Amino acid sequence: MSEIQVQFTSGHHIHGTQDLQDYVQTMVKDALEHVHWKITRVNVHMQDQNASKGGVDKKCTIEARLAEHQPLAVSHEGESFEQALSGALDKMARALEHTVGRLHDKK
């Protein structure tokens, strides 16, 4: 079984610690495991859009590269990085299920 390759980047106001990178990798792999065989790479980018001002300013953008298909991209904003990541992963899981199901139906 191949493992999902996750590439993580963060914006200027985020300290991309090893703990944060490990957390992101674990969350991505858990959320997308059911379609891992179709994914070649997942890029996750997190940013804090207005630094210390607070509010719903944490944004997570996820791009999944699929074998023999155009990449899929989603984003989600939240009050915390966990909320932003969780929301983006939910959107990506739904998008992948739809796309993979559609590709399967064509065969």
PDB file of C-alpha atoms in Angstrom:
ATOM      1  CA  MET A   1       0.000   0.000   0.000  1.00  0.00           C
ATOM      2  CA  SER A   2       1.491   3.343  -1.003  1.00  0.00           C
ATOM      3  CA  GLU A   3       1.553   6.192   1.470  1.00  0.00           C
ATOM      4  CA  ILE A   4       0.215   9.646   0.718  1.00  0.00           C
ATOM      5  CA  GLN A   5       3.028  12.142   0.168  1.00  0.00           C
ATOM      6  CA  VAL A   6       2.191  15.364   2.054  1.00  0.00           C
ATOM      7  CA  GLN A   7       4.014  18.640   1.446  1.00  0.00           C
ATOM      8  CA  PHE A   8       3.355  21.350   4.058  1.00  0.00           C
ATOM      9  CA  THR A   9       4.094  25.074   3.776  1.00  0.00           C
ATOM     10  CA  SER A  10       3.116  27.958   6.008  1.00  0.00           C
ATOM     11  CA  GLY A  11       2.823  31.723   5.716  1.00  0.00           C
ATOM     12  CA  HIS A  12       4.969  34.383   7.394  1.00  0.00           C
ATOM     13  CA  HIS A  13       3.047  34.562  10.669  1.00  0.00           C
ATOM     14  CA  ILE A  14       3.089  30.810  11.314  1.00  0.00           C
ATOM     15  CA  HIS A  15       5.909  28.886  12.913  1.00  0.00           C
ATOM     16  CA  GLY A  16       6.008  25.652  10.897  1.00  0.00           C
ATOM     17  CA  THR A  17       7.281  23.529  13.769  1.00  0.00           C
ATOM     18  CA  GLN A  18       7.893  19.818  13.413  1.00  0.00           C
ATOM     19  CA  ASP A  19       4.915  19.168  15.706  1.00  0.00           C
ATOM     20  CA  LEU A  20       2.640  21.177  13.384  1.00  0.00           C
ATOM     21  CA  GLN A  21       3.998  19.371  10.321  1.00  0.00           C
ATOM     22  CA  ASP A  22       3.487  15.981  11.989  1.00  0.00           C
ATOM     23  CA  TYR A  23      -0.057  16.969  13.003  1.00  0.00           C
ATOM     24  CA  VAL A  24      -0.901  18.072   9.442  1.00  0.00           C
ATOM     25  CA  GLN A  25       0.528  14.860   7.948  1.00  0.00           C
ATOM     26  CA  THR A  26      -1.402  12.662  10.364  1.00  0.00           C
ATOM     27  CA  MET A  27      -4.670  14.510   9.768  1.00  0.00           C
ATOM     28  CA  VAL A  28      -4.281  14.421   5.961  1.00  0.00           C
ATOM     29  CA  LYS A  29      -3.432  10.727   5.879  1.00  0.00           C
ATOM     30  CA  ASP A  30      -6.317   9.824   8.191  1.00  0.00           C
ATOM     31  CA  ALA A  31      -8.863  11.922   6.277  1.00  0.00           C
ATOM     32  CA  LEU A  32      -7.855  10.785   2.782  1.00  0.00           C
ATOM     33  CA  GLU A  33      -6.776   7.189   3.421  1.00  0.00           C
ATOM     34  CA  HIS A  34      -9.872   5.776   1.714  1.00  0.00           C
ATOM     35  CA  VAL A  35      -8.717   7.164  -1.670  1.00  0.00           C
ATOM     36  CA  HIS A  36      -4.944   7.046  -1.115  1.00  0.00           C
ATOM     37  CA  TRP A  37      -4.414   4.826  -4.151  1.00  0.00           C
ATOM     38  CA  LYS A  38      -5.557   7.621  -6.479  1.00  0.00           C
ATOM     39  CA  ILE A  39      -3.514  10.436  -4.865  1.00  0.00           C
ATOM     40  CA  THR A  40       0.069  11.128  -5.932  1.00  0.00           C
ATOM     41  CA  ARG A  41       0.699  14.115  -3.638  1.00  0.00           C
ATOM     42  CA  VAL A  42      -1.105  16.513  -1.305  1.00  0.00           C
ATOM     43  CA  ASN A  43       0.060  20.102  -0.779  1.00  0.00           C
ATOM     44  CA  VAL A  44      -1.157  21.869   2.363  1.00  0.00           C
ATOM     45  CA  HIS A  45      -0.616  25.596   2.865  1.00  0.00           C
ATOM     46  CA  MET A  46      -1.626  27.388   6.043  1.00  0.00           C
ATOM     47  CA  GLN A  47      -1.660  31.110   6.578  1.00  0.00           C
ATOM     48  CA  ASP A  48      -2.672  33.600   9.233  1.00  0.00           C
ATOM     49  CA  GLN A  49      -4.309  36.322   7.184  1.00  0.00           C
ATOM     50  CA  ASN A  50      -4.175  39.167   9.705  1.00  0.00           C
ATOM     51  CA  ALA A  51      -1.568  38.018  12.244  1.00  0.00           C
ATOM     52  CA  SER A  52      -2.382  38.929  15.836  1.00  0.00           C
ATOM     53  CA  LYS A  53      -5.650  40.776  15.140  1.00  0.00           C
ATOM     54  CA  GLY A  54      -7.690  37.592  15.668  1.00  0.00           C
ATOM     55  CA  GLY A  55     -11.018  36.552  14.229  1.00  0.00           C
ATOM     56  CA  VAL A  56     -11.693  34.051  11.484  1.00  0.00           C
ATOM     57  CA  ASP A  57      -8.324  34.598   9.865  1.00  0.00           C
ATOM     58  CA  LYS A  58      -6.652  31.187   9.710  1.00  0.00           C
ATOM     59  CA  LYS A  59      -6.785  29.768   6.199  1.00  0.00           C
ATOM     60  CA  CYS A  60      -5.886  26.307   4.967  1.00  0.00           C
ATOM     61  CA  THR A  61      -5.583  25.526   1.269  1.00  0.00           C
ATOM     62  CA  ILE A  62      -5.203  21.930   0.137  1.00  0.00           C
ATOM     63  CA  GLU A  63      -4.320  20.735  -3.341  1.00  0.00           C
ATOM     64  CA  ALA A  64      -4.488  17.030  -4.139  1.00  0.00           C
ATOM     65  CA  ARG A  65      -2.695  15.724  -7.189  1.00  0.00           C
ATOM     66  CA  LEU A  66      -4.373  12.680  -8.679  1.00  0.00           C
ATOM     67  CA  ALA A  67      -3.037  10.046 -11.024  1.00  0.00           C
ATOM     68  CA  GLU A  68      -4.346  10.693 -14.537  1.00  0.00           C
ATOM     69  CA  HIS A  69      -6.528  13.638 -13.492  1.00  0.00           C
ATOM     70  CA  GLN A  70      -6.351  17.392 -12.945  1.00  0.00           C
ATOM     71  CA  PRO A  71      -5.423  18.513  -9.414  1.00  0.00           C
ATOM     72  CA  LEU A  72      -8.218  19.399  -6.992  1.00  0.00           C
ATOM     73  CA  ALA A  73      -7.942  22.422  -4.678  1.00  0.00           C
ATOM     74  CA  VAL A  74     -10.052  23.549  -1.734  1.00  0.00           C
ATOM     75  CA  SER A  75      -9.677  26.068   1.069  1.00  0.00           C
ATOM     76  CA  HIS A  76     -11.328  26.781   4.388  1.00  0.00           C
ATOM     77  CA  GLU A  77     -11.072  29.557   6.971  1.00  0.00           C
ATOM     78  CA  GLY A  78     -11.474  29.217  10.721  1.00  0.00           C
ATOM     79  CA  GLU A  79     -10.633  30.789  14.064  1.00  0.00           C
ATOM     80  CA  SER A  80      -7.857  28.226  14.613  1.00  0.00           C
ATOM     81  CA  PHE A  81      -5.508  26.239  12.416  1.00  0.00           C
ATOM     82  CA  GLU A  82      -7.243  23.058  13.546  1.00  0.00           C
ATOM     83  CA  GLN A  83     -10.631  24.383  12.370  1.00  0.00           C
ATOM     84  CA  ALA A  84      -9.180  25.564   9.056  1.00  0.00           C
ATOM     85  CA  LEU A  85      -7.426  22.231   8.424  1.00  0.00           C
ATOM     86  CA  SER A  86     -10.421  20.139   9.467  1.00  0.00           C
ATOM     87  CA  GLY A  87     -12.807  22.135   7.265  1.00  0.00           C
ATOM     88  CA  ALA A  88     -10.484  21.966   4.265  1.00  0.00           C
ATOM     89  CA  LEU A  89      -9.991  18.215   4.729  1.00  0.00           C
ATOM     90  CA  ASP A  90     -13.760  17.666   4.863  1.00  0.00           C
ATOM     91  CA  LYS A  91     -14.145  19.591   1.595  1.00  0.00           C
ATOM     92  CA  MET A  92     -11.257  17.697  -0.021  1.00  0.00           C
ATOM     93  CA  ALA A  93     -12.617  14.301   1.045  1.00  0.00           C
ATOM     94  CA  ARG A  94     -16.001  15.133  -0.525  1.00  0.00           C
ATOM     95  CA  ALA A  95     -14.363  16.452  -3.708  1.00  0.00           C
ATOM     96  CA  LEU A  96     -12.195  13.340  -4.022  1.00  0.00           C
ATOM     97  CA  GLU A  97     -15.112  10.991  -3.402  1.00  0.00           C
ATOM     98  CA  HIS A  98     -17.096  12.788  -6.104  1.00  0.00           C
ATOM     99  CA  THR A  99     -14.211  12.793  -8.587  1.00  0.00           C
ATOM    100  CA  VAL A 100     -13.104   9.218  -7.956  1.00  0.00           C
ATOM    101  CA  GLY A 101     -16.722   8.033  -8.131  1.00  0.00           C
ATOM    102  CA  ARG A 102     -17.206   9.859 -11.409  1.00  0.00           C
ATOM    103  CA  LEU A 103     -13.993   8.361 -12.839  1.00  0.00           C
ATOM    104  CA  HIS A 104     -15.114   4.896 -11.719  1.00  0.00           C
ATOM    105  CA  ASP A 105     -18.522   5.388 -13.363  1.00  0.00           C
ATOM    106  CA  LYS A 106     -16.850   6.193 -16.709  1.00  0.00           C
ATOM    107  CA  LYS A 107     -15.073   2.813 -16.752  1.00  0.00           C
TER     108      LYS A 107
END
